[in-house]
XYZ file of C-alpha atoms in Angstrom:
377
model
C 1.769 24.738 2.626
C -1.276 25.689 0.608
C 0.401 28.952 -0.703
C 3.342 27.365 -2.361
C 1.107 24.881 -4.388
C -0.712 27.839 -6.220
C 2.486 28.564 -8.234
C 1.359 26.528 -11.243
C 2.499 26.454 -14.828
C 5.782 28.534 -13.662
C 9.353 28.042 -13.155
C 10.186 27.640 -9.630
C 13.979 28.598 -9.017
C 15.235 26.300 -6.303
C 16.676 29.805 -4.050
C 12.953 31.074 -3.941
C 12.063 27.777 -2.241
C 10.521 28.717 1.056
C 13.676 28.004 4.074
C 16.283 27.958 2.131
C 19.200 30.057 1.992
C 20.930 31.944 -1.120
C 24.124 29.056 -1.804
C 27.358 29.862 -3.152
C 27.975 27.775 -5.959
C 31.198 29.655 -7.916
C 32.797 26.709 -6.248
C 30.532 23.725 -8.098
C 31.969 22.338 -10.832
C 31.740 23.982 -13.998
C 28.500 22.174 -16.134
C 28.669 21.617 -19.926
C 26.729 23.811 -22.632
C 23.533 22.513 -23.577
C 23.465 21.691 -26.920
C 19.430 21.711 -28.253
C 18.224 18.620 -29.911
C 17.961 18.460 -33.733
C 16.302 16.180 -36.133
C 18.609 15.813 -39.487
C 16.316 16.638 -42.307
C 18.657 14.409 -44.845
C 17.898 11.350 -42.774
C 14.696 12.142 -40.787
C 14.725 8.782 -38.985
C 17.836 9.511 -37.433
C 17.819 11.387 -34.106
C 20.742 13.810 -32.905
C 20.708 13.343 -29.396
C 21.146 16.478 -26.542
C 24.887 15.703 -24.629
C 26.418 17.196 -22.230
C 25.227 18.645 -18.298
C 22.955 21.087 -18.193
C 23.658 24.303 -16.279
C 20.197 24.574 -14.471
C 18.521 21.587 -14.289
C 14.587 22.110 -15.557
C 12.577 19.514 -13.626
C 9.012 19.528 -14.041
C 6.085 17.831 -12.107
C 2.665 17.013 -13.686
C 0.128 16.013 -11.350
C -3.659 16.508 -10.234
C -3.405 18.524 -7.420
C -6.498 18.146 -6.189
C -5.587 14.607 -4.585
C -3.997 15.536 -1.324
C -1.610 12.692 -1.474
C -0.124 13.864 -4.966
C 0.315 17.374 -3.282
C 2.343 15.770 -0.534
C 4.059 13.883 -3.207
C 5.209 17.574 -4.394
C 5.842 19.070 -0.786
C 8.396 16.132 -0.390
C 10.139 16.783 -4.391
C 10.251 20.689 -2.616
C 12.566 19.906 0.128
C 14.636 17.304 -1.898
C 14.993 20.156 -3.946
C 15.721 22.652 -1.696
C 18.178 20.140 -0.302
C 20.219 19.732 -3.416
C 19.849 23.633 -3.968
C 21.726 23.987 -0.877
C 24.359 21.375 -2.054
C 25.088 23.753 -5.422
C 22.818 22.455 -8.237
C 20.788 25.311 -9.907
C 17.170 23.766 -10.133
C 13.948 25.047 -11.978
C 11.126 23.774 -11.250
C 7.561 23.635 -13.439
C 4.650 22.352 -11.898
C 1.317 21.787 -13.361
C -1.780 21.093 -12.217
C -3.292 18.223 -14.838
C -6.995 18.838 -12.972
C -6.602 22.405 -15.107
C -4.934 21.228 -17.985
C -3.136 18.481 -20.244
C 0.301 17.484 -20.937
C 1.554 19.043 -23.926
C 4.605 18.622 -26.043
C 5.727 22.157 -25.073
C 5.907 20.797 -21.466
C 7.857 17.972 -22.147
C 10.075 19.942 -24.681
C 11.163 22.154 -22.084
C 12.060 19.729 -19.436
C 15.245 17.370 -18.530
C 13.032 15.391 -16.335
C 9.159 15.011 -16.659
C 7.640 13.474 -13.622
C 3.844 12.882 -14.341
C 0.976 12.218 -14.672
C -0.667 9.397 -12.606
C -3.045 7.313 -14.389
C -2.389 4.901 -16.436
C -4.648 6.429 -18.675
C -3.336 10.205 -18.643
C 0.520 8.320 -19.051
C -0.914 6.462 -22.104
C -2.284 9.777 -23.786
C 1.220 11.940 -22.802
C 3.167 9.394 -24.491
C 0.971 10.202 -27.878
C 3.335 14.033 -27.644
C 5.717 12.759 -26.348
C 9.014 13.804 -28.582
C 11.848 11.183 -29.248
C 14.295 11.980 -27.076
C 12.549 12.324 -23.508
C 10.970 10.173 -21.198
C 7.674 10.198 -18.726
C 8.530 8.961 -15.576
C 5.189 7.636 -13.801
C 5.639 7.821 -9.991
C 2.880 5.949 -8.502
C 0.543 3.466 -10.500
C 2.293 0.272 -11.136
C 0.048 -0.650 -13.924
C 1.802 1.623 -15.742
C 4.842 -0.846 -16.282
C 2.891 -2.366 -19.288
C 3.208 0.720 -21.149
C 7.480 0.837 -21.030
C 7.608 -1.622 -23.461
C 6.825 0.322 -26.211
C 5.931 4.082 -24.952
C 9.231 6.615 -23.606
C 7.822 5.954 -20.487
C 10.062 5.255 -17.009
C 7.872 3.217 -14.597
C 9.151 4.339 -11.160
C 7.172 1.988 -8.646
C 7.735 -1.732 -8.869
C 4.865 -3.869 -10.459
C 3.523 -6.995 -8.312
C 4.694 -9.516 -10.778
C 8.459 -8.593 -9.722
C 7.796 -8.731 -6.538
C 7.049 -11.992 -6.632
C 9.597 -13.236 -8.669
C 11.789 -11.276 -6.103
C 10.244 -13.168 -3.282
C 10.518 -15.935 -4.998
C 14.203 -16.300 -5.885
C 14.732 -15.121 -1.784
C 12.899 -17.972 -0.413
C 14.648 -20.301 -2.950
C 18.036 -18.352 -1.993
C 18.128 -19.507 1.508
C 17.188 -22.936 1.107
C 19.267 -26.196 2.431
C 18.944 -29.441 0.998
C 16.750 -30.426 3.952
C 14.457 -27.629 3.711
C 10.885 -28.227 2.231
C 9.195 -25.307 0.190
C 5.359 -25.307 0.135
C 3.275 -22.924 -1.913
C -0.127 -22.665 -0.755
C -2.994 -21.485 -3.016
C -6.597 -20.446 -2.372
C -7.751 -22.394 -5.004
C -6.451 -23.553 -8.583
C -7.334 -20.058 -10.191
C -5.068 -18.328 -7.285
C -3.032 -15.143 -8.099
C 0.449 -17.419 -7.378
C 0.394 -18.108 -11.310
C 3.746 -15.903 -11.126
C 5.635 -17.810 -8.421
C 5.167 -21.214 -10.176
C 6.356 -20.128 -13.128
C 9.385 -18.684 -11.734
C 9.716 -21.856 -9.451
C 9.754 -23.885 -12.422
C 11.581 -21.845 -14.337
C 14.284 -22.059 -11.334
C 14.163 -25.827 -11.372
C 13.343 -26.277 -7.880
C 11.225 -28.594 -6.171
C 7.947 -27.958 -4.565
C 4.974 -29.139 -2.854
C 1.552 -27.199 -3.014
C -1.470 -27.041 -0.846
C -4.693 -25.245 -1.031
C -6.734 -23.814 1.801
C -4.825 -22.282 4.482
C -6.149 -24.579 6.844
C -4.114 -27.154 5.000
C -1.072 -26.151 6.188
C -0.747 -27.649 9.199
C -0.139 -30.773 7.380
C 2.264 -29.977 4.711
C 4.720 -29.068 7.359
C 7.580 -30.926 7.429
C 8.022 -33.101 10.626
C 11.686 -32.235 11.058
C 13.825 -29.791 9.298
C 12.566 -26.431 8.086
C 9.220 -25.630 6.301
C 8.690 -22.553 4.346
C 5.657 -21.169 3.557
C 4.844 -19.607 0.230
C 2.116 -17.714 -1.066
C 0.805 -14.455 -3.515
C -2.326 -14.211 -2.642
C -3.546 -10.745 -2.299
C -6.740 -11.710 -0.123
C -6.229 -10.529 3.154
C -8.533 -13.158 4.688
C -6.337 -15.646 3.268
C -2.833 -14.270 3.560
C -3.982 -13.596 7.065
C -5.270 -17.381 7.703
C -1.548 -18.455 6.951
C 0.503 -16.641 8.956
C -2.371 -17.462 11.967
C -1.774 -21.315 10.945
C 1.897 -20.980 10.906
C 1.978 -18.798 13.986
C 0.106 -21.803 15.768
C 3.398 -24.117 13.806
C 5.944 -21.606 15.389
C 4.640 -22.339 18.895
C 4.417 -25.857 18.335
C 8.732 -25.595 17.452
C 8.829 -26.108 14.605
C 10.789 -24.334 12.337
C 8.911 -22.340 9.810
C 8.353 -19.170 7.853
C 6.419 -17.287 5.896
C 6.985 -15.711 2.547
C 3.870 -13.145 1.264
C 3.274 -9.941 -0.317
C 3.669 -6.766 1.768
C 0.343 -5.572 1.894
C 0.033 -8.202 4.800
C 1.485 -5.414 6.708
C -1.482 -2.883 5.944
C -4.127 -5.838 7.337
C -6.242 -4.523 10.039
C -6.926 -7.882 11.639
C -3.628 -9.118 11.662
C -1.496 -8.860 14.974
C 2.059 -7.998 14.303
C 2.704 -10.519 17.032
C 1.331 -12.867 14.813
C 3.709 -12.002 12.393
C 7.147 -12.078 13.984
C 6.007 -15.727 15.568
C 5.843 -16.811 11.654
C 9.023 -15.344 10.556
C 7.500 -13.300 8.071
C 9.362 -12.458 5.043
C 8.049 -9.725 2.316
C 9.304 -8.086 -1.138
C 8.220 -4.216 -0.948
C 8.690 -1.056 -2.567
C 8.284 0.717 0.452
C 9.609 0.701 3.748
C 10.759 3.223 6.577
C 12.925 2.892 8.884
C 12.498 5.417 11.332
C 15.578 4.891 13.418
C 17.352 6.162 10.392
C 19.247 9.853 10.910
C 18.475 10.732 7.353
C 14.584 10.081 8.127
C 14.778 12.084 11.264
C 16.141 14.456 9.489
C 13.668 14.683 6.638
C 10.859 14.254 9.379
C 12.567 17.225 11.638
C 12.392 19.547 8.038
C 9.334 18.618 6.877
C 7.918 19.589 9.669
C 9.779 22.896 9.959
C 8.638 23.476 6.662
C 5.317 22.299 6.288
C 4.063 22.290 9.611
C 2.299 18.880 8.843
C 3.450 15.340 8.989
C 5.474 13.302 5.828
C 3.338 10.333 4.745
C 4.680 7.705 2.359
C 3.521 9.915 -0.616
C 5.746 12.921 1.086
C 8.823 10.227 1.276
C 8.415 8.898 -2.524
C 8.387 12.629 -3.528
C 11.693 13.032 -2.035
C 13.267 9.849 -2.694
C 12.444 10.895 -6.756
C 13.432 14.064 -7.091
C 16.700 13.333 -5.525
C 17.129 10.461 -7.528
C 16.627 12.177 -10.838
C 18.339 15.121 -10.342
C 20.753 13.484 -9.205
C 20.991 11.005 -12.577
C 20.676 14.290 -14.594
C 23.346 16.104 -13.072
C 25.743 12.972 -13.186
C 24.885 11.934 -16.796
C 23.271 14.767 -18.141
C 20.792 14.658 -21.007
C 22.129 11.263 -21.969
C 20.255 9.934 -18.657
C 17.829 7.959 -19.861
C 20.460 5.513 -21.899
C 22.402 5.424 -18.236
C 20.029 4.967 -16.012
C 21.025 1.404 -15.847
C 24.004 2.317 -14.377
C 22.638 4.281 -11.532
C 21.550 2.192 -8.714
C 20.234 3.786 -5.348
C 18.300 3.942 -2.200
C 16.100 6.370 -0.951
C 14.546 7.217 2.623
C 11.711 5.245 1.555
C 12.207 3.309 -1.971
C 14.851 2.069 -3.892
C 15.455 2.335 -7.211
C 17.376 -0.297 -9.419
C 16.231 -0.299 -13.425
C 16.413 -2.511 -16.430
C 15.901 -1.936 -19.764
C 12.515 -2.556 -21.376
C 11.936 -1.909 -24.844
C 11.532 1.972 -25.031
C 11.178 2.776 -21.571
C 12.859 1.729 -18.097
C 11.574 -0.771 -15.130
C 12.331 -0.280 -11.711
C 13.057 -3.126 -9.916
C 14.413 -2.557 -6.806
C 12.712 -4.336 -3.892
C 13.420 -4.045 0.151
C 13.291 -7.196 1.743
C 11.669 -6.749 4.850
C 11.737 -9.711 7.937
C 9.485 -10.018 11.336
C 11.804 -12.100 13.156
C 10.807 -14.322 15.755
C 13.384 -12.045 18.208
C 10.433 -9.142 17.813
C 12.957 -7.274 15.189
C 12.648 -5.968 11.937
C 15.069 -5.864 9.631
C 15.609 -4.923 5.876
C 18.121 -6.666 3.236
């Protein structure tokens, strides 16, 4: 695996991709002449955009490489792209390693698609030569959503305010007139700031607590309670769904709505979880019943002779989404990528507009039912 990440700074042709076999593609559909960007030097304000499909899609990925899970971020854009090589699109890939070097605007000049950096940080100081007409897409720190507004930046993993405006409006969606929404805090200064705001915004009626402790009795005596909370303390995220739990077993009829990383707590039995009818907003989720994820699994393996990880699923689930996008749209992606909704193996991707750049907001709904299942909306 080692081997095919010292092929740095070049262009990777998708047939010299370890596995995969020379494809026939005098059968794909015949792609539009690029036509090169130009600035108008009468009206130098005015920017004459690329159109039309590239040929050979030039995809490039700028990460560190010396963090192991951004290298298994890459392994998994490989065999997404060996995939689509096989399917008839003519990929080149660049890859560099940003521990060696910096983004320049010769980088981002010669790519379609510019996946990269990181950090916050390294995004903010891309952006700074980054020309008009293309985008940075940041694939894995959320914080970097801030920087869309006014950067050409794409901001690929959800931030935690939408998730909890998404888990929000789903606790609100599945309401009766009977049913009585509680929002419990840790204290007055909780992290929940976002869920009252969109609560009020909604117009909806609540009732709030603080303490999990206290939940015992704001649950309604009859009808159906649910549980709300943002917290990202795992003692006290953890301290409501043990409360509620305790509720459940009592019969009565409650649930739980919190942020995902409840699933990632360590002292928290998943027991615990389907007996108070969790409910979370996520960016990621699995499902490894799934033929398509056995079938990435089965490769990677085959390939890589290691195991995916969530970082090898992402890297799959964007390269296939952005290739895709490119070859569909062509250079005029970025002003389309609105229309373009889609799931992954792992995340989903659904984007608004946000002043220069794009927001993903796409969230899997994930529920511990009180039958032991999980299931995802």
């Amino acid at each position: 695996m080692r081997l095919l990440l010292l092929i740095i700074a070049q262009a990777i042709p998708w047939y010299l991709f370890p596995g995969a076999a020379p494809k026939d593609t005098s059968k794909a559909p015949k792609a539009k002449e690029p036509v090169e960007t130009v600035v108008s030097m009468e009206e130098p304000d005015t920017l004459i955009r690329r159109t039309g499909i590239p040929e050979v899609l030039e995809m490039t990925f700028a990460l560190p490489m010396g963090n192991p899970g951004n290298v298994d971020f890459y392994c998994g854009a490989l065999l997404a792209a060996r995939e689509l090589g096989n399917d008839g699109l003519k990929i080149n890939i660049s890859a560099y390693d940003l521990s060696k070097c910096e983004v320049t605007e010769g980088m981002l000049e010669r790519s379609d698609v510019f996946i990269g950096p990181i950090d916050c940080q390294d995004i903010r100081k891309a952006t700074a030569v980054c020309p008009r007409d293309r985008m940075i897409i940041s694939p894995l720190d959320p914080k970097a959503s801030a920087l869309t507004e006014t950067c050409n930046v794409i901001q690929t993993p959800v931030n935690t305010d939408e998730h909890l405006r998404d888990l929000t409006d789903w606790a609100v969606e599945g309401m009766n007139y009977n049913d009585k929404l509680v929002v419990v805090l840790e204290t007055e200064a909780d992290t929940s700031g976002v869920i009252l705001d969109e609560l009020d915004y909604l117009g909806i009626s609540y009732y709030i607590t603080y303490g999990y402790m206290s939940v015992a009795s704001a649950c309604a005596p009859t009808g159906r309670t649910i549980f709300l909370t943002g917290s990202d303390k795992e003692y006290f995220v953890s301290g409501v769904i043990r409360c509620v739990s305790v509720l459940a077993l009592q019969q009565h009829d409650v649930s739980v709505f919190c942020p995902s990383k409840a699933r990632s707590y360590d002292n928290l039995n998943v027991e615990l979880m389907h007996n108070a009818n969790v409910h979370m907003s996520s960016t990621y989720f699995i499902d490894y019943d799934s033929p398509a994820v056995k079938s990435f699994v089965y490769a990677y393996r085959a390939v890589f002779k290691a195991e995916p990880n969530s970082y090898s699923f992402h890297g799959y689930d964007t390269m296939k989404y952005f290739a895709n996008l490119l070859s569909i749209y062509g250079y005029e992606w970025p002003e389309m990528i609105t229309e373009y909704p889609w799931t992954g193996l792992q995340t989903g991707f659904k984007f608004k507009k946000r002043g220069k750049g794009a927001e993903n907001c796409a969230s899997r709904r994930i529920v511990y039912s009180p039958d032991y299942s999980i299931t995802v909306q």
